[in-house]
Amino acid sequence: MLKYCLKRIMRACISLIIIIAVVFCLLRLMPIDSYFPNLDDMTEIQLYNAKEKLGLNDPVPVQLGKFYTQLLHGDLGVSTRYRVDYPITKILAKKAPISIKFGLLAMVISLPLGLLLGVLMSRNRNGIIDRIGTGYVVLMQAVPAAVYYLMLQIYGSNWTGLNILYNASVPSSIILPVVSLALPSIAWYAMWLRRYMVDEENRDYIRMARAKGVPERAIGFNHVFRNAIVPLIHGIPSSLLLTISGSIYVESLYSIPGMGGLLVEVIKMQDNSMVQALVIVYAALGIIGLLLGDILMAVVDPRISLTKKEGAR
Amino acid sequence: MDNKVILSIQDLNIKFTLRGQTLHAIRGVSLDLYDGECLAIVGESGSGKSVLVKSCMGLLDKNGFIDSGSIIYDGNDLAVNKKSKDWEKIRGGQIAMVMQDPMTSLNPLKSIGWQIGESLKYHQNLTGEAAKNKVLEMLADVGIDDPKRRYGQYPHEFSGGMRQRVAIAIAIACNPRILVCDEPTTALDVTIQAQILELVKGLQKKYHLTTIYITHDLGVVANVADRVAVMYAGDIVEIGTCREIFFEPKHPYTWALLSSLPQIATAGEKLYSIHGTPPNLFMPVRGDAFAPRNPYALDIDFLYRPPYFEVSPTHKARTWLLDPRAPKIEPPEVLKEIRNLKALGGDWGEE
């Protein structure tokens, strides 16, 4: 078990180091003017000095080395255009919690509801609940999010009198955006859980459990649900961590000052150091999410912890 | 073997609805199971052997249903059981089952101990330390070394034969009266097969189990069975003691089945196989279901379904050939060789 975890952690670190190098080098290929808003007015000397200040005159490997040490100290550099000379970590510290709050709330709602819906759908397969649930899943998957997000915003605020935009001082104004975020996730969880549970239903060991005289309810929980949840568990840490990246669409609809559109915005502004920092942060979260997912899988699935062959004969 | 009937199936008809059509899977089967005996049900794939046994445990697939007939167990008719609640007491507690493929019949995410303990929990209300002791005892009973260590292990840590032993432990954990073995050795290595059969034989004696083997391996039948029922197209065409079926078979289908044993084939010749295919059970079957494939078929076989003709008190067959008016037809010569077969491994001693 420990060996398995260490192996995964090692692999995660290596991928992260490689990703940072690739992102860093790619952004060195960008035109230099993105660092200096007033490039056209600068003299040669001024430009040289400015570059010197940012360490851009060093060879790329040296710059990369410096960047790694910087990162180890928790420093993502400073923004060059988004907010000139302002530390990126401070920008993130302000924006990320807002996105995380919405994301977590949405997840707290969608995970239990989605799992419940999935269980109900698989338990009365081809019944009325299953049909309604499938209809909902198809709707969420097939209709562009824009359509139901907008309808929810317009009719939701009309009928319930909730704020049409997010307002930090009005707590109830978080309801509509959270519901918007939760709707597609519920469909996602329900769809996969139903699918895995239907798969499990047809397994020999379910028939065996039935032949043992185990009550249907206990079979449903101890065997079908227990085994069907395993593949879903793998994705949960990732979705949890990636709530930080926010949702572009929901955040712009409700004018939430979160992380949602940040990456697109800084790319448009050519704020290279912000782009670099955000891409690295998201990549790191993705990798950590997968890592936690793998470890969680090993906890719930006894087959995985066995890297050594013992007693198999 | 005493002659108390423990399970009695009477004129059972089972149908399945498939794509709007009705499949008549079991066509009027009657069968008495005697206490303590070992009955083997043989027949080709699709002959209904599994369906017949599953219906006794309420394990038919959702589209299958008992159309008519009764299954009398302990004075109750199981055929009228509707809810799964009614079955839960029967399954595992009274009638238990060992499935075909041990690689898939255990839950990969639960420890062996948990899986054996699970049935104890529901049938005997055993939990905690008492259940664990019982599980350890069962594990030792089915020949698993070091049960204490094995208790907490998972199915993937066991070999195929060991898993089948665990499956048997699960089946007999609650002292059932009837043990159904649905092709218990088909998925196993030949060397392991004999061990498993021996194990079941031993447990049968120890726990006074009545056993039903479902198989198409006649070698297994010769090894374990007291009585043999031959099924064809959802019907028992011949039933008798092991000796009677092997040495004095009366039904042309049984002849054909025995003739196709590889053990009695002559080297260099093609193995015997039965021509044609089993009848389509979506259609009503007229006359003897085996008639179209039967080289000895009489005209009447195509018109009327034969009744059972009694050959001896323990032996009966559904074929017009046994009618006093029928022409005398001798079974194929090759069947005589079965008597000389040591290879079947059966106990052919005088009774």
XYZ file of C-alpha atoms in Angstrom:
664
model
C 0.000 0.000 0.000
C 2.715 2.441 1.070
C 4.837 1.389 -1.866
C 1.910 1.977 -4.203
C 1.326 5.471 -2.800
C 4.995 6.452 -2.948
C 5.207 5.246 -6.526
C 2.206 7.341 -7.501
C 3.529 10.406 -5.694
C 6.887 10.048 -7.409
C 5.211 9.838 -10.772
C 3.048 12.863 -10.024
C 6.115 14.934 -9.081
C 7.947 13.976 -12.246
C 4.991 14.874 -14.452
C 4.641 18.182 -12.668
C 8.301 19.082 -13.154
C 8.055 18.260 -16.843
C 4.843 20.244 -17.277
C 6.376 23.291 -15.614
C 9.393 23.098 -17.907
C 7.233 22.763 -21.026
C 4.912 25.615 -20.071
C 7.804 27.848 -19.099
C 9.702 27.218 -22.321
C 6.631 27.652 -24.498
C 5.930 31.046 -23.012
C 9.535 32.124 -23.625
C 8.688 31.795 -27.308
C 6.067 34.516 -27.034
C 6.954 37.986 -28.348
C 8.713 40.065 -25.754
C 6.316 43.009 -25.953
C 3.737 41.210 -23.842
C 5.821 42.091 -20.783
C 5.976 45.779 -21.452
C 2.770 47.663 -22.185
C 4.690 50.722 -23.399
C 7.274 48.889 -25.501
C 7.100 51.332 -28.397
C 8.135 54.290 -26.252
C 11.095 52.495 -24.640
C 14.703 53.100 -25.639
C 17.186 50.261 -26.079
C 18.725 50.995 -22.689
C 15.389 51.144 -20.946
C 14.348 47.867 -22.512
C 17.608 46.215 -21.514
C 17.272 47.384 -17.944
C 13.654 46.304 -17.748
C 14.516 42.882 -19.085
C 17.420 42.653 -16.679
C 15.027 43.395 -13.844
C 12.783 40.517 -14.895
C 15.774 38.242 -15.442
C 14.948 37.852 -19.124
C 18.514 38.349 -20.301
C 19.690 35.086 -18.761
C 19.828 31.899 -20.850
C 16.537 29.944 -20.697
C 17.872 27.044 -18.560
C 19.074 29.523 -15.942
C 15.701 31.264 -16.007
C 13.965 27.907 -15.600
C 16.193 27.031 -12.663
C 15.381 30.317 -11.009
C 11.686 29.747 -11.671
C 11.800 26.348 -9.958
C 13.368 27.844 -6.808
C 10.809 30.629 -6.916
C 7.998 28.066 -7.081
C 9.446 26.118 -4.182
C 9.086 29.271 -2.101
C 5.453 29.517 -3.140
C 6.039 32.476 -5.420
C 4.301 32.482 -8.794
C 5.854 35.730 -9.952
C 4.212 39.058 -10.626
C 1.553 39.990 -13.123
C 2.760 42.145 -15.973
C -0.460 43.428 -17.494
C -3.517 42.226 -15.552
C -2.404 44.189 -12.513
C 1.040 45.490 -13.156
C 3.709 44.310 -10.710
C 1.122 42.778 -8.392
C 2.016 39.296 -6.982
C -0.001 36.595 -8.739
C -0.474 34.610 -5.527
C -2.342 37.567 -4.064
C -4.639 37.781 -7.082
C -5.397 34.093 -6.779
C -5.880 34.322 -3.028
C -8.598 36.860 -3.605
C -10.410 35.187 -6.476
C -10.011 31.460 -5.804
C -12.044 31.299 -2.561
C -15.090 32.677 -4.357
C -14.944 30.012 -7.054
C -14.216 27.336 -4.476
C -17.223 28.381 -2.427
C -19.563 28.022 -5.385
C -17.940 24.855 -6.613
C -18.008 23.143 -3.230
C -21.609 24.088 -2.559
C -22.594 22.775 -5.961
C -20.725 19.571 -5.291
C -22.237 19.112 -1.847
C -25.622 19.276 -3.511
C -24.920 17.354 -6.694
C -22.985 14.417 -5.307
C -25.656 13.048 -2.955
C -28.496 13.961 -5.291
C -26.744 12.511 -8.317
C -25.890 9.282 -6.507
C -29.418 9.012 -5.164
C -30.875 9.525 -8.612
C -28.480 6.971 -10.067
C -29.439 4.398 -7.442
C -33.148 4.991 -7.956
C -32.786 4.773 -11.721
C -30.911 1.492 -11.620
C -33.188 0.004 -8.977
C -36.285 0.392 -11.085
C -34.710 0.034 -14.443
C -37.060 0.832 -17.334
C -39.558 2.073 -14.776
C -40.952 5.557 -14.551
C -38.124 7.033 -12.449
C -35.571 5.611 -14.835
C -37.332 7.154 -17.814
C -37.604 10.567 -16.196
C -34.001 10.382 -15.015
C -32.755 9.363 -18.439
C -34.702 12.214 -19.971
C -33.040 14.614 -17.539
C -29.590 13.219 -18.259
C -30.098 13.467 -22.001
C -31.394 17.005 -21.651
C -28.369 18.082 -19.629
C -25.953 16.377 -22.003
C -27.530 17.376 -25.293
C -28.820 20.885 -24.729
C -26.069 23.516 -24.654
C -25.512 24.728 -21.105
C -26.163 28.285 -22.286
C -29.811 27.487 -22.879
C -30.717 26.167 -19.462
C -28.346 28.467 -17.594
C -30.036 31.457 -19.134
C -33.544 30.111 -18.621
C -32.707 29.362 -15.002
C -31.318 32.845 -14.499
C -34.234 34.608 -16.107
C -37.165 32.505 -14.876
C -35.495 31.587 -11.605
C -35.018 35.164 -10.595
C -38.428 36.156 -11.936
C -40.456 33.554 -10.096
C -38.595 33.401 -6.817
C -37.523 37.011 -6.528
C -33.904 36.014 -6.067
C -31.204 38.397 -7.230
C -30.457 38.143 -10.901
C -26.776 38.861 -10.231
C -24.429 37.705 -7.500
C -24.068 40.124 -4.626
C -21.622 39.214 -1.874
C -23.728 40.984 0.739
C -26.940 39.103 -0.145
C -26.481 35.445 0.857
C -29.516 34.221 -1.092
C -27.988 35.406 -4.334
C -25.689 32.393 -4.375
C -28.616 29.997 -4.839
C -29.148 30.373 -8.580
C -25.494 30.066 -9.603
C -25.002 27.071 -7.308
C -28.067 25.363 -8.753
C -26.797 26.112 -12.256
C -23.503 24.468 -11.423
C -25.177 21.494 -9.760
C -27.666 20.624 -12.504
C -25.233 19.128 -15.009
C -23.158 17.435 -12.283
C -26.229 15.677 -10.907
C -26.903 14.332 -14.383
C -23.289 13.252 -14.701
C -23.152 11.356 -11.423
C -26.572 9.782 -11.978
C -25.694 8.654 -15.484
C -22.474 6.921 -14.502
C -23.726 5.410 -11.284
C -26.766 3.978 -13.048
C -24.580 2.553 -15.748
C -22.113 0.938 -13.331
C -24.896 -0.396 -11.122
C -26.666 -1.962 -14.080
C -23.356 -3.575 -15.010
C -22.954 -4.917 -11.491
C -26.518 -6.274 -11.383
C -25.624 -8.830 -14.012
C -22.516 -10.121 -12.296
C -22.310 -13.704 -11.158
C -21.580 -12.699 -7.590
C -24.826 -10.784 -7.413
C -26.632 -13.947 -8.470
C -24.550 -15.798 -5.901
C -25.545 -13.349 -3.173
C -29.163 -13.816 -4.147
C -28.718 -17.600 -4.028
C -27.277 -17.190 -0.529
C -30.553 -15.701 0.567
C -29.309 -12.164 1.114
C -32.235 -9.692 1.132
C -32.547 -7.503 -1.948
C -31.828 -4.325 -0.023
C -28.596 -5.680 1.366
C -27.567 -6.897 -2.081
C -28.297 -3.471 -3.468
C -26.157 -1.724 -0.908
C -23.395 -4.152 0.042
C -22.746 -5.548 -3.376
C -24.193 -3.514 -6.216
C -23.707 0.027 -4.906
C -20.483 -0.781 -3.109
C -18.876 -2.116 -6.275
C -20.401 0.410 -8.657
C -19.144 3.396 -6.681
C -15.497 2.410 -7.119
C -14.959 3.797 -10.621
C -16.805 6.989 -9.630
C -14.648 7.544 -6.576
C -11.623 7.960 -8.782
C -12.949 11.189 -10.246
C -14.121 12.813 -7.024
C -10.846 14.364 -5.781
C -10.253 15.871 -9.209
C -13.673 17.455 -9.376
C -13.190 18.675 -5.825
C -9.848 20.339 -6.544
C -10.846 21.715 -9.905
C -13.743 23.636 -8.395
C -11.011 26.237 -7.944
C -10.949 26.929 -11.663
C -14.580 28.027 -11.532
C -17.036 28.028 -14.394
C -16.531 30.667 -17.068
C -20.135 30.716 -18.081
C -21.902 30.730 -14.737
C -19.494 33.279 -13.287
C -19.905 35.692 -16.165
C -23.697 35.264 -16.210
C -24.019 36.192 -12.568
C -20.985 38.520 -12.608
C -19.173 36.550 -9.944
C -15.594 37.792 -9.406
C -14.124 34.290 -9.392
C -11.496 32.445 -11.356
C -13.827 31.471 -14.168
C -12.796 33.702 -17.025
C -9.410 34.592 -15.621
C -7.306 32.363 -17.850
C -9.074 33.481 -21.020
C -8.773 37.083 -19.935
C -5.038 36.988 -19.236
C -4.398 35.144 -22.495
C -6.207 37.892 -24.336
C -4.171 40.518 -22.454
C -0.979 38.594 -23.206
C -0.036 38.625 -19.547
C 2.526 35.864 -19.944
C 3.464 35.384 -16.326
C -0.220 35.116 -15.331
C -0.876 32.570 -18.095
C 2.146 30.601 -16.977
C 1.107 30.673 -13.326
C -2.510 29.697 -14.007
C -1.651 26.858 -16.377
C 0.805 25.482 -13.843
C -1.667 25.781 -10.981
C -4.415 24.018 -12.933
C -2.033 21.317 -14.099
C -0.830 20.774 -10.554
C -4.385 20.514 -9.261
C -5.258 18.077 -12.016
C -2.294 15.903 -11.203
C -2.897 16.015 -7.468
C -6.544 15.175 -8.093
C -5.624 12.105 -10.108
C -3.066 11.134 -7.481
C -5.615 11.360 -4.681
C -8.068 9.472 -6.870
C -5.564 6.665 -7.349
C -4.856 6.481 -3.633
C -8.555 6.526 -2.795
C -9.102 3.727 -5.294
C -6.467 1.667 -3.551
C -8.321 2.193 -0.296
C -11.692 1.032 -1.638
C -10.517 -1.683 -4.009
C -8.420 -4.383 -2.334
C -7.207 -5.677 -5.681
C -5.129 -2.565 -6.288
C -2.979 -2.558 -3.165
C -1.512 -5.859 -4.235
C 1.616 -4.930 -6.150
C 3.355 -7.921 -4.691
C 2.135 -11.397 -5.468
C 1.393 -13.079 -2.195
C -0.781 -16.078 -1.419
C -2.265 -16.102 -4.880
C -1.575 -19.744 -5.218
C -30.570 -43.647 1.046
C -34.019 -43.636 2.545
C -36.960 -43.008 0.310
C -38.348 -39.846 1.805
C -39.177 -37.290 -0.860
C -37.656 -33.954 0.077
C -38.535 -31.920 -2.992
C -41.272 -32.753 -5.409
C -41.740 -31.029 -8.738
C -45.070 -31.730 -10.365
C -45.972 -31.048 -13.967
C -43.957 -27.867 -14.005
C -44.226 -25.514 -16.965
C -41.899 -22.545 -17.208
C -42.115 -19.913 -19.884
C -40.043 -16.941 -20.865
C -41.215 -13.904 -22.748
C -38.624 -12.725 -25.194
C -39.196 -9.940 -27.686
C -42.952 -10.456 -27.488
C -42.688 -14.193 -28.075
C -43.154 -16.907 -25.511
C -40.527 -19.555 -25.041
C -41.693 -22.739 -23.417
C -38.523 -23.623 -21.537
C -39.770 -26.366 -19.224
C -42.547 -28.514 -20.622
C -44.352 -30.405 -17.925
C -41.530 -31.780 -15.827
C -42.205 -33.967 -12.819
C -39.395 -35.008 -10.555
C -39.055 -36.327 -7.024
C -35.879 -35.694 -5.128
C -35.144 -38.182 -2.351
C -33.537 -37.241 0.901
C -29.786 -37.764 0.917
C -29.454 -38.811 -2.710
C -27.277 -37.334 -5.396
C -29.181 -36.605 -8.569
C -27.452 -35.580 -11.771
C -29.347 -33.689 -14.428
C -27.702 -34.008 -17.822
C -28.585 -32.602 -21.191
C -27.217 -30.328 -23.853
C -27.087 -26.556 -23.559
C -30.536 -25.034 -23.613
C -32.269 -28.214 -22.527
C -33.549 -26.421 -19.454
C -31.521 -28.069 -16.730
C -30.422 -24.811 -15.130
C -33.839 -23.227 -15.521
C -35.474 -26.173 -13.794
C -33.217 -25.894 -10.772
C -33.248 -22.123 -10.661
C -37.018 -22.148 -10.519
C -36.772 -24.126 -7.282
C -34.824 -21.222 -5.787
C -36.788 -18.394 -7.326
C -33.772 -17.364 -9.326
C -35.402 -17.262 -12.748
C -34.547 -14.243 -14.829
C -37.101 -11.474 -14.688
C -38.773 -12.443 -17.964
C -39.245 -16.051 -16.861
C -42.265 -17.289 -14.939
C -43.829 -20.488 -13.718
C -46.853 -21.022 -15.913
C -48.327 -24.003 -14.120
C -47.351 -26.862 -11.884
C -46.004 -26.990 -8.381
C -42.760 -27.347 -6.478
C -43.514 -28.941 -3.140
C -40.915 -28.463 -0.460
C -41.632 -29.092 3.221
C -45.363 -29.113 2.548
C -45.314 -25.716 0.873
C -45.705 -24.976 -2.793
C -42.741 -22.828 -3.786
C -44.208 -22.165 -7.227
C -46.655 -19.682 -5.738
C -43.916 -17.649 -4.049
C -44.014 -14.216 -5.507
C -42.038 -11.873 -3.335
C -38.314 -12.162 -2.859
C -38.988 -12.174 0.901
C -40.578 -15.622 0.635
C -37.534 -16.911 -1.170
C -34.927 -15.482 1.165
C -35.607 -18.155 3.762
C -35.390 -20.941 1.182
C -32.286 -19.717 -0.585
C -29.105 -20.492 1.227
C -30.907 -21.745 4.299
C -32.743 -24.686 2.714
C -31.495 -24.906 -0.847
C -28.013 -23.627 -1.617
C -26.156 -23.321 -4.844
C -22.598 -23.542 -6.122
C -22.155 -21.746 -9.390
C -20.248 -22.649 -12.466
C -17.424 -20.164 -12.583
C -15.615 -19.521 -9.307
C -13.644 -16.711 -10.921
C -16.748 -14.562 -11.142
C -19.050 -15.867 -8.441
C -17.292 -14.130 -5.558
C -17.436 -10.395 -4.988
C -13.914 -9.132 -5.690
C -14.192 -6.275 -3.203
C -15.222 -8.235 -0.114
C -13.045 -10.488 1.966
C -13.661 -14.218 1.918
C -14.575 -14.193 5.580
C -17.136 -11.460 5.045
C -18.738 -13.298 2.168
C -19.135 -16.529 4.087
C -20.294 -14.643 7.148
C -22.906 -12.792 5.139
C -25.171 -15.785 4.765
C -24.718 -16.678 8.438
C -25.937 -13.229 9.332
C -29.214 -13.607 7.497
C -30.005 -17.239 8.198
C -28.649 -17.915 11.651
C -28.371 -14.455 13.133
C -24.731 -15.083 13.816
C -22.514 -12.020 14.007
C -19.204 -11.018 15.519
C -16.979 -13.588 17.129
C -19.457 -16.468 16.846
C -19.841 -15.916 13.123
C -16.111 -15.702 12.669
C -15.537 -18.993 14.446
C -18.161 -20.645 12.305
C -16.561 -19.232 9.161
C -13.144 -20.509 10.205
C -14.696 -23.897 10.800
C -16.294 -23.882 7.343
C -13.022 -22.872 5.708
C -11.251 -25.757 7.377
C -14.103 -28.053 6.348
C -13.689 -27.304 2.664
C -9.981 -27.944 2.895
C -8.484 -24.482 2.987
C -5.193 -24.361 4.855
C -4.530 -21.718 7.467
C -8.113 -20.412 7.667
C -7.124 -17.662 10.119
C -4.897 -16.007 7.543
C -7.256 -16.727 4.661
C -10.238 -15.237 6.496
C -9.299 -11.645 5.718
C -8.060 -12.252 2.201
C -9.816 -11.313 -1.005
C -10.885 -13.533 -3.909
C -8.012 -12.428 -6.131
C -5.625 -13.976 -3.643
C -7.120 -17.424 -4.265
C -6.706 -19.812 -7.180
C -9.700 -21.107 -9.137
C -9.971 -24.342 -7.209
C -9.645 -22.523 -3.889
C -12.366 -20.088 -4.879
C -14.668 -22.951 -5.718
C -13.939 -24.351 -2.265
C -14.874 -20.986 -0.790
C -18.057 -20.943 -2.865
C -18.889 -24.375 -1.486
C -18.205 -23.131 2.033
C -20.629 -20.268 1.420
C -23.230 -22.691 0.121
C -23.102 -25.084 3.039
C -22.491 -22.510 5.770
C -26.139 -22.434 6.783
C -26.715 -26.182 6.785
C -28.970 -26.328 3.763
C -30.763 -29.579 3.037
C -30.297 -29.426 -0.707
C -27.091 -28.427 -2.451
C -27.313 -27.527 -6.117
C -24.057 -27.713 -8.043
C -24.473 -25.951 -11.367
C -21.624 -27.345 -13.441
C -19.242 -26.885 -10.533
C -16.190 -28.211 -12.316
C -16.650 -26.927 -15.860
C -14.460 -23.895 -15.350
C -11.768 -25.755 -13.446
C -8.560 -27.479 -14.327
C -8.999 -31.213 -14.873
C -6.717 -31.992 -11.949
C -8.773 -29.814 -9.640
C -12.121 -31.211 -10.810
C -11.659 -34.539 -9.073
C -10.670 -32.801 -5.827
C -13.790 -30.670 -5.869
C -16.007 -33.668 -6.589
C -14.398 -35.587 -3.722
C -14.888 -32.603 -1.448
C -18.586 -32.364 -2.260
C -18.977 -36.108 -1.783
C -17.364 -35.867 1.643
C -19.471 -32.895 2.692
C -22.586 -34.624 1.439
C -21.950 -37.438 3.896
C -20.896 -35.191 6.726
C -23.842 -32.819 6.544
C -26.381 -35.234 5.105
C -26.927 -33.105 2.039
C -29.135 -33.935 -0.877
C -27.223 -32.923 -3.970
C -28.297 -31.985 -7.461
C -25.576 -31.836 -10.075
C -26.280 -29.996 -13.276
C -23.733 -31.024 -15.822
C -23.090 -32.146 -19.336
C -19.976 -34.011 -18.326
C -20.989 -37.674 -18.174
C -17.705 -38.470 -16.467
C -18.788 -36.336 -13.529
C -22.157 -38.069 -13.534
C -20.656 -41.527 -13.358
C -18.473 -40.340 -10.523
C -20.983 -38.832 -8.199
C -24.575 -39.561 -9.085
C -26.999 -42.060 -7.560
C -29.675 -41.201 -10.085
C -29.529 -39.493 -13.451
C -32.191 -37.453 -15.194
C -31.665 -36.856 -18.908
C -33.230 -33.672 -20.180
C -34.031 -32.735 -23.729
C -35.902 -29.657 -24.930
C -37.309 -28.764 -21.535
C -38.407 -32.236 -20.608
C -36.972 -35.160 -18.668
C -36.862 -37.880 -21.303
C -35.359 -40.591 -19.141
C -34.615 -40.984 -15.477
C -33.110 -43.868 -13.601
C -30.267 -44.943 -11.392
C -26.782 -44.326 -12.642
C -26.344 -47.974 -13.653
C -29.643 -48.062 -15.479
C -28.893 -44.967 -17.496
C -25.391 -46.028 -18.430
C -25.983 -49.752 -18.956
C -29.614 -50.057 -19.982
C -30.598 -46.766 -21.552
C -33.975 -46.874 -23.251
C -34.479 -43.490 -24.834
C -32.899 -42.858 -28.247
C -31.665 -39.502 -26.991
C -29.821 -41.153 -24.133
C -28.353 -43.586 -26.639
C -27.162 -40.710 -28.764
C -25.760 -38.893 -25.749
C -23.815 -41.914 -24.580
C -22.634 -42.715 -28.094
C -20.990 -39.360 -28.301
C -18.752 -40.083 -25.319
C -15.211 -39.700 -26.594
C -14.119 -42.573 -24.370
C -15.960 -45.201 -26.409
C -14.989 -43.887 -29.798
C -12.639 -45.989 -31.896
C -9.317 -44.414 -32.704
C -9.193 -43.050 -36.225
C -12.957 -42.721 -36.539
C -14.974 -39.563 -36.326
C -16.569 -38.871 -32.969
C -20.268 -39.534 -32.946
C -22.405 -36.436 -32.900
C -26.147 -35.943 -32.924
C -27.332 -34.474 -36.202
C -29.619 -31.497 -36.413
C -30.471 -28.970 -33.748
C -32.813 -29.004 -30.775
C -36.361 -27.876 -31.539
C -37.310 -24.238 -31.455
C -39.123 -23.841 -28.174
C -40.819 -20.670 -29.335
C -43.041 -22.998 -31.368
C -45.327 -25.635 -29.894
C -43.612 -29.016 -30.022
C -45.638 -31.797 -31.599
C -45.017 -35.410 -30.680
C -41.622 -36.408 -29.321
C -39.311 -33.408 -29.345
C -36.358 -35.584 -30.303
C -38.105 -37.296 -33.242
C -36.691 -35.115 -36.051
C -33.130 -35.972 -34.989
C -33.876 -39.541 -34.067
C -32.803 -42.216 -36.587
C -35.080 -44.720 -34.796
C -38.129 -42.456 -34.841
C -41.489 -44.146 -35.379
C -44.346 -42.489 -37.219
C -46.213 -41.988 -33.979
C -43.260 -39.992 -32.572
C -44.186 -37.153 -34.910
C -47.809 -37.132 -33.842
C -48.191 -37.875 -30.181
C -46.025 -37.081 -27.233
C -44.984 -40.326 -25.581
C -45.957 -40.924 -21.948
C -43.514 -42.337 -19.415
C -43.045 -46.085 -19.686
C -41.784 -47.699 -16.551
C -38.831 -49.999 -17.076
C -38.216 -50.693 -13.415
C -39.484 -49.005 -10.252
C -36.596 -46.567 -10.463
C -36.312 -46.267 -14.232
C -38.697 -44.672 -16.678
C -38.394 -43.154 -20.117
C -40.551 -41.123 -22.443
C -40.349 -43.029 -25.711
C -42.827 -44.947 -27.824
C -40.154 -47.596 -28.322
C -41.120 -48.989 -24.937
C -44.726 -49.468 -25.966
C -45.504 -53.195 -26.243
C -46.728 -52.650 -29.804
C -43.515 -50.955 -30.930
C -40.994 -52.829 -33.052
C -38.020 -54.162 -31.124
C -35.106 -51.854 -31.707
C -31.757 -52.663 -30.184
C -29.607 -49.822 -28.837
C -26.446 -49.119 -30.815
C -23.733 -51.766 -30.435
C -21.199 -49.254 -29.293
C -23.028 -48.662 -26.024
C -21.994 -52.092 -24.805
C -18.503 -50.796 -24.497
C -19.491 -48.522 -21.645
C -19.386 -51.514 -19.321
C -15.716 -51.939 -20.064
C -14.854 -48.355 -19.398
C -12.660 -47.828 -16.413
C -11.836 -44.422 -17.786
C -15.146 -42.998 -16.659
C -13.798 -43.433 -13.196
C -17.136 -44.444 -11.788
C -17.757 -46.964 -9.106
C -19.108 -49.842 -11.190
C -19.024 -52.448 -8.434
C -21.931 -54.820 -7.898
C -24.687 -53.426 -5.783
